[in-house]
Short mmCIF file of C-alpha atoms in Angstrom, two decimals:
data_model
loop_
_atom_site.label_atom_id
_atom_site.label_comp_id
_atom_site.label_asym_id
_atom_site.label_seq_id
_atom_site.Cartn_x
_atom_site.Cartn_y
_atom_site.Cartn_z
CA MET H 888 92.52 132.06 79.94
CA ILE H 889 94.68 129.51 81.96
CA ASP H 890 94.78 130.18 85.70
CA ALA H 891 97.78 132.28 86.72
CA GLN H 892 98.08 130.42 90.04
CA ALA H 893 97.76 127.08 88.50
CA LEU H 894 100.48 127.67 86.19
CA ALA H 895 102.81 129.21 88.57
CA ARG H 896 102.22 126.26 90.91
CA ALA H 897 103.22 123.79 87.95
CA LEU H 898 106.26 125.91 87.58
CA ASN H 899 107.18 126.01 91.18
CA ASP H 900 109.47 123.08 91.38
CA GLU H 901 112.14 125.12 89.88
CA LYS H 902 112.69 122.44 87.21
CA PRO H 903 112.42 123.11 83.60
CA HIS H 904 108.92 122.31 81.77
CA THR H 905 108.29 122.04 78.25
CA PRO H 906 105.07 123.77 76.85
CA ASP H 907 103.55 120.42 75.81
CA HIS H 908 104.36 119.03 79.42
CA LEU H 909 102.59 121.88 81.11
CA ALA H 910 99.64 121.88 78.52
CA THR H 911 99.22 117.95 79.26
CA ARG H 912 99.57 118.63 82.84
CA LEU H 913 97.00 121.47 83.20
CA GLY H 914 94.70 120.04 80.56
CA VAL H 915 94.78 123.25 78.30
CA PRO H 916 96.17 123.93 74.82
CA ARG H 917 99.84 124.53 74.25
CA THR H 918 98.96 128.00 72.99
CA SER H 919 97.45 128.79 76.36
CA ILE H 920 100.68 127.89 78.26
CA ILE H 921 102.36 130.42 76.07
CA ARG H 922 100.14 133.16 76.94
CA GLY H 923 100.01 132.13 80.38
CA ILE H 924 103.90 132.48 80.72
CA GLU H 925 103.59 135.86 79.09
CA ARG H 926 101.15 136.89 81.45
CA LEU H 927 103.25 135.72 84.47
CA ARG H 928 106.35 137.81 83.10
CA SER H 929 103.95 140.65 82.75
CA MET H 930 103.25 140.32 86.42
CA ALA H 931 107.00 140.41 87.35
CA ILE H 932 107.36 136.85 87.66
CA GLU H 933 110.75 136.11 86.23
CA ILE H 934 110.73 132.89 84.23
CA LYS H 935 113.74 131.84 81.96
CA GLU H 936 113.50 129.84 78.86
CA THR H 937 116.09 127.22 78.14
CA ARG H 938 116.30 124.10 75.83
CA GLU H 939 114.62 121.91 78.26
CA GLY H 940 111.81 124.40 78.74
CA TYR H 941 110.39 127.20 81.00
CA CYS H 942 111.90 127.50 84.50
CA LEU H 943 111.25 130.05 87.31
CA THR H 944 114.61 131.87 88.12
CA ARG H 945 113.40 131.60 92.00
CA ARG H 946 110.74 129.69 93.98
CA LEU H 947 107.50 131.48 94.52
CA ASP H 948 106.11 131.59 98.05
CA LEU H 949 102.59 130.72 96.93
CA LEU H 950 99.48 130.95 99.32
CA ASP H 951 97.81 127.52 100.17
CA ALA H 952 94.50 127.48 102.03
CA GLN H 953 95.17 124.16 103.70
CA SER H 954 98.41 125.44 105.00
CA ILE H 955 96.96 128.42 106.37
CA PHE H 956 94.25 126.36 108.13
CA GLN H 957 96.77 124.21 109.74
CA ALA H 958 98.71 127.11 111.03
CA ILE H 959 96.04 129.00 112.70
CA ASP H 960 95.36 128.45 116.28
CA GLU H 961 92.24 126.45 117.64
CA ARG H 962 90.26 129.47 118.30
CA ALA H 963 90.41 130.73 114.74
CA ARG H 964 89.65 127.07 113.33
CA ALA H 965 86.49 126.87 115.61
CA VAL H 966 84.91 129.92 113.89
CA ILE H 967 86.41 129.86 110.44
CA ASP H 968 83.65 128.60 107.97
CA ALA H 969 86.14 128.27 104.87
CA ILE H 970 89.44 129.94 103.58
CA GLU H 971 89.38 130.64 99.93
CA VAL H 972 92.69 131.37 98.07
CA LEU H 973 91.96 133.20 94.71
CA SER H 974 94.52 133.57 91.90
CA GLU H 975 93.15 137.05 90.94
CA VAL H 976 90.18 139.29 92.40
CA ASP H 977 89.18 142.87 92.02
CA SER H 978 89.49 143.21 95.94
CA THR H 979 89.17 140.46 98.68
CA SER H 980 87.01 142.83 100.79
CA ALA H 981 84.74 143.57 97.77
CA HIS H 982 84.58 139.91 97.14
CA LEU H 983 83.45 139.32 100.55
CA MET H 984 81.00 142.14 100.50
CA ARG H 985 79.24 140.49 97.62
CA ALA H 986 79.22 137.26 99.43
CA GLY H 987 77.72 138.84 102.57
CA ALA H 988 74.93 140.61 100.72
CA ASN H 989 74.11 137.07 99.27
CA GLY H 990 73.82 135.83 102.80
CA ALA H 991 77.46 134.11 103.42
CA VAL H 992 77.76 133.14 106.92
CA THR H 993 80.37 134.51 109.32
CA GLY H 994 83.85 133.25 109.22
CA GLN H 995 84.60 133.41 105.35
CA VAL H 996 88.18 134.27 104.59
CA CYS H 997 89.49 135.16 101.21
CA LEU H 998 92.76 135.68 100.21
CA ALA H 999 94.30 136.59 96.73
CA GLU H 1000 97.66 136.19 94.84
CA ARG H 1001 96.84 139.33 92.91
CA GLN H 1002 94.20 142.28 93.32
CA THR H 1003 93.34 144.35 90.25
CA GLU H 1004 91.63 146.93 92.44
CA GLY H 1005 93.03 146.72 95.76
CA ARG H 1006 91.93 149.46 98.09
CA GLY H 1007 92.82 151.25 101.26
CA ARG H 1008 91.47 153.91 103.43
CA ARG H 1009 89.85 157.14 101.76
CA GLY H 1010 89.65 155.14 98.53
CA ARG H 1011 93.49 154.97 98.02
CA THR H 1012 94.99 152.20 95.62
CA TRP H 1013 96.51 149.44 97.50
CA VAL H 1014 99.26 148.17 95.06
CA SER H 1015 98.76 144.50 94.82
CA PRO H 1016 101.33 142.43 92.63
CA PHE H 1017 101.03 138.61 92.08
CA ALA H 1018 102.66 136.33 94.69
CA ALA H 1019 104.08 139.02 96.48
CA ASN H 1020 102.26 140.18 99.66
CA ILE H 1021 99.06 139.40 101.64
CA TYR H 1022 95.76 140.51 100.61
CA MET H 1023 93.11 139.03 103.20
CA SER H 1024 89.71 139.73 104.14
CA LEU H 1025 87.23 138.02 106.63
CA LEU H 1026 83.54 138.35 106.78
CA TRP H 1027 82.21 138.59 110.22
CA ARG H 1028 78.68 138.89 111.66
CA LEU H 1029 79.05 140.45 115.28
CA LYS H 1030 76.66 139.16 117.72
CA ARG H 1031 76.34 142.36 119.50
CA SER H 1032 73.84 144.91 118.44
CA SER H 1033 75.83 148.12 118.73
CA VAL H 1034 79.66 148.08 117.58
CA ASN H 1035 82.17 150.91 117.73
CA PRO H 1036 83.85 150.85 114.65
CA GLY H 1037 86.85 153.13 115.72
CA ARG H 1038 87.54 150.75 118.49
CA LEU H 1039 87.41 147.86 116.51
CA THR H 1040 89.73 149.18 113.73
CA THR H 1041 92.38 150.24 116.30
CA GLY H 1042 91.95 146.97 118.29
CA ILE H 1043 92.79 144.85 115.16
CA ALA H 1044 95.59 147.27 114.28
CA VAL H 1045 97.20 146.85 117.66
CA ALA H 1046 96.73 143.20 117.24
CA LEU H 1047 98.40 142.94 113.98
CA VAL H 1048 101.55 144.68 115.28
CA GLU H 1049 101.63 142.30 118.22
CA ALA H 1050 101.46 139.35 115.65
CA LEU H 1051 104.29 140.63 113.54
CA THR H 1052 106.42 141.37 116.62
CA SER H 1053 105.93 137.65 117.56
CA LEU H 1054 107.11 136.62 114.12
CA GLY H 1055 110.46 138.55 114.97
CA ALA H 1056 109.71 141.81 113.25
CA LYS H 1057 111.17 144.68 115.46
CA GLU H 1058 110.34 148.37 115.63
CA ILE H 1059 106.76 147.80 114.12
CA ALA H 1060 104.44 150.92 114.92
CA LEU H 1061 101.15 152.41 114.35
CA LYS H 1062 99.83 155.54 112.72
CA TRP H 1063 96.38 156.30 113.53
CA PRO H 1064 93.68 155.00 112.90
CA ASN H 1065 94.69 151.93 110.88
CA ASP H 1066 98.23 152.03 109.31
CA VAL H 1067 101.14 149.61 110.29
CA LEU H 1068 104.42 151.12 109.71
CA TRP H 1069 108.21 150.62 110.12
CA GLN H 1070 110.59 153.44 110.54
CA ARG H 1071 107.49 155.63 109.36
CA ARG H 1072 107.10 153.62 106.27
CA LYS H 1073 104.03 151.76 105.27
CA LEU H 1074 104.32 148.19 105.99
CA GLY H 1075 100.64 147.32 105.94
CA GLY H 1076 97.14 148.44 107.13
CA VAL H 1077 93.75 147.28 108.36
CA LEU H 1078 90.18 148.48 106.69
CA VAL H 1079 86.93 147.71 108.43
CA GLU H 1080 83.95 148.19 106.34
CA ARG H 1081 80.21 147.60 107.42
CA ALA H 1082 77.26 146.73 105.34
CA GLY H 1083 73.79 145.34 105.74
CA GLU H 1084 71.43 143.02 103.89
CA ALA H 1085 67.96 143.68 102.65
CA SER H 1086 66.79 141.63 105.85
CA GLY H 1087 68.50 144.10 108.10
CA ARG H 1088 71.28 142.05 109.41
CA VAL H 1089 74.78 143.95 109.80
CA TYR H 1090 78.01 142.40 108.96
CA PHE H 1091 81.77 143.46 108.53
CA VAL H 1092 84.55 142.93 106.18
CA ILE H 1093 87.94 143.31 107.61
CA GLY H 1094 90.63 143.91 105.11
CA VAL H 1095 94.15 143.30 105.88
CA GLY H 1096 97.09 144.12 103.69
CA LEU H 1097 100.78 143.41 104.25
CA ASN H 1098 103.70 144.13 102.02
CA VAL H 1099 105.95 141.04 102.07
CA LEU H 1100 108.31 140.96 99.10
CA MET H 1101 107.39 143.81 96.80
CA PRO H 1102 108.72 143.44 93.23
CA ASP H 1103 110.93 146.22 92.11
CA ARG H 1104 108.79 146.86 89.06
CA TYR H 1105 105.93 147.84 91.14
CA VAL H 1106 107.62 150.54 93.38
CA PRO H 1107 107.04 153.56 91.09
CA LYS H 1108 103.45 152.67 91.36
CA ILE H 1109 103.53 153.49 95.17
CA ASP H 1110 102.68 156.91 96.20
CA GLN H 1111 104.02 157.01 99.84
CA PRO H 1112 106.95 155.85 101.80
CA TRP H 1113 106.93 152.14 102.09
CA THR H 1114 108.73 148.98 103.18
CA ASP H 1115 107.95 145.14 103.05
CA LEU H 1116 108.51 142.29 105.73
CA SER H 1117 111.52 141.19 103.93
CA ILE H 1118 113.30 144.33 104.28
CA VAL H 1119 111.94 144.69 108.01
CA MET H 1120 113.51 141.26 108.77
CA ASN H 1121 116.74 141.48 106.66
CA GLY H 1122 115.45 138.86 104.08
CA ALA H 1123 114.33 136.21 106.72
CA ALA H 1124 110.65 136.84 106.59
CA PRO H 1125 108.44 133.78 107.49
CA SER H 1126 106.45 132.21 104.67
CA ARG H 1127 103.21 134.15 103.51
CA ASN H 1128 101.02 131.39 104.79
CA THR H 1129 102.58 131.55 108.14
CA VAL H 1130 102.22 135.37 108.23
CA ALA H 1131 98.78 135.03 106.99
CA ALA H 1132 97.91 132.58 109.69
CA ARG H 1133 99.10 134.75 112.41
CA LEU H 1134 97.47 137.80 111.07
CA LEU H 1135 94.07 135.85 110.98
CA ASP H 1136 94.44 134.63 114.48
CA ALA H 1137 95.18 138.04 115.70
CA THR H 1138 92.26 139.53 113.66
CA ILE H 1139 89.98 136.84 115.17
CA ALA H 1140 91.04 137.16 118.69
CA THR H 1141 90.11 141.03 118.51
CA LEU H 1142 86.70 140.29 116.93
CA GLU H 1143 85.82 137.90 119.70
CA SER H 1144 87.09 140.24 122.28
CA HIS H 1145 84.90 142.94 120.69
CA GLU H 1146 81.99 140.81 121.45
CA GLN H 1147 82.76 141.14 125.03
CA GLY H 1148 83.37 145.05 124.99
CA GLY H 1149 86.99 144.94 123.62
CA ARG H 1150 90.53 144.70 125.26
CA GLU H 1151 90.82 146.85 128.28
CA ASP H 1152 94.42 147.80 127.83
CA LEU H 1153 93.75 149.33 124.08
CA GLU H 1154 94.61 152.90 124.98
CA ARG H 1155 97.76 151.79 126.90
CA MET H 1156 99.07 149.57 123.93
CA TRP H 1157 98.11 151.96 121.49
CA ARG H 1158 100.45 154.56 123.09
CA ILE H 1159 103.18 151.77 123.03
CA TYR H 1160 103.05 151.57 119.14
CA ASP H 1161 102.03 155.19 118.30
CA CYS H 1162 104.62 156.86 115.94
CA ASN H 1163 103.13 160.15 116.53
CA LEU H 1164 102.57 160.20 120.43
CA GLY H 1165 103.67 163.59 121.88
CA ARG H 1166 104.62 165.06 118.54
CA PRO H 1167 103.22 168.12 116.87
CA VAL H 1168 100.84 167.01 114.29
CA ALA H 1169 98.43 168.15 111.47
CA LEU H 1170 94.94 166.42 111.16
CA HIS H 1171 93.20 167.13 107.83
CA THR H 1172 89.50 166.48 107.97
CA PRO H 1173 86.63 167.40 105.59
CA GLN H 1174 86.07 170.56 107.73
CA GLY H 1175 89.77 171.81 107.62
CA CYS H 1176 93.06 171.30 109.28
CA GLU H 1177 93.53 171.10 112.98
CA ARG H 1178 96.86 171.53 114.71
CA GLY H 1179 97.98 170.12 117.86
CA VAL H 1180 99.99 167.41 119.59
CA ALA H 1181 99.07 163.81 119.28
CA MET H 1182 98.04 162.02 122.70
CA GLY H 1183 97.12 158.53 121.67
CA ILE H 1184 93.60 157.45 121.41
CA ASP H 1185 90.50 157.26 123.74
CA ALA H 1186 88.52 154.22 124.78
CA ASP H 1187 86.42 154.57 121.36
CA GLY H 1188 89.36 154.61 119.16
CA ARG H 1189 89.12 158.39 118.50
CA LEU H 1190 92.44 160.40 117.90
CA LEU H 1191 93.28 162.48 121.11
CA MET H 1192 94.89 165.73 120.19
CA LYS H 1193 96.03 168.63 122.48
CA CYS H 1194 95.05 171.90 120.63
CA GLY H 1195 95.73 175.04 122.37
CA GLY H 1196 95.82 173.40 125.65
CA VAL H 1197 92.42 171.72 124.92
CA LEU H 1198 92.33 168.01 124.70
CA ARG H 1199 90.14 167.11 121.85
CA ALA H 1200 88.99 163.80 120.22
CA PHE H 1201 88.63 163.01 116.34
CA THR H 1202 86.76 160.45 114.66
CA CYS H 1203 87.97 160.94 111.03
CA GLY H 1204 91.12 162.56 109.24
CA GLU H 1205 94.41 162.25 107.82
CA ILE H 1206 97.40 162.80 110.20
CA SER H 1207 100.74 164.05 109.52
CA LEU H 1208 103.78 165.37 111.28
CA ARG H 1209 103.89 169.15 111.22
CA SER H 1210 106.56 170.55 108.99
CA GLY H 1211 109.41 171.51 111.15
CA ALA H 1212 108.64 168.94 113.94
#
């Protein structure tokens, strides 16, 4: 089967190309080009057919490893071992989990144009169409023996909001513990997963997902209120390579800060972006439903809620506004 990314890149000059020309250029049979065109169309890529050949109806914003590497800051360049951009993968995080189990070194970055089994928190599916959004994961081996996952997750979430704000996005907010929102609609999120090798060495895979330009065809598959960066920025979102670079910078800066104990202003910054701060909420946990007022997070990244006049801290759960709030 022809690589979808390679075919999309060949078509991305917005000029018509005959199947024979594409076959020669990509070194595949003509029939593979025909099947590849149909496959791209099935993934919501609009391709028109004229007398001169196949042509994209609009230029695609394709990911490029070299462009991302050139756009990241010096601190990130110093610690990244490799940036890999895949045409398709089950999940960028699952891909790096496998790499970590096989001894991959720290600083491996994986992005994909499409995920077939993209996942979010609590086993949710992350809708991941081709050449539309950012699906990115980073493998990291922390030097510290003890790591606070809650503080790490909330720290990265804050850093992602700061990165998006620096790109010109406004009114970006957070929902505990890892959701990035705009006007209470899901824009992106972070998922921190921990694993260990047989040798006993522990590593983390940090997955970052961000909706950039969601195709209309995929909207019915999304099971919650959502948005994308194009909507947030009124059609003026930066290129996906630029956005990926800024999110990668933010993630690495947080990881390096975590090695030193984490940012001192985490609780304060979370309160600035917390969409539920001071609101009546319900927290659904495996033990049941807790009701109270959201009061931000503590130094460990735990959710603080005032329940019946008592301030309590929670490490897990699904938070929502209470009905009528």
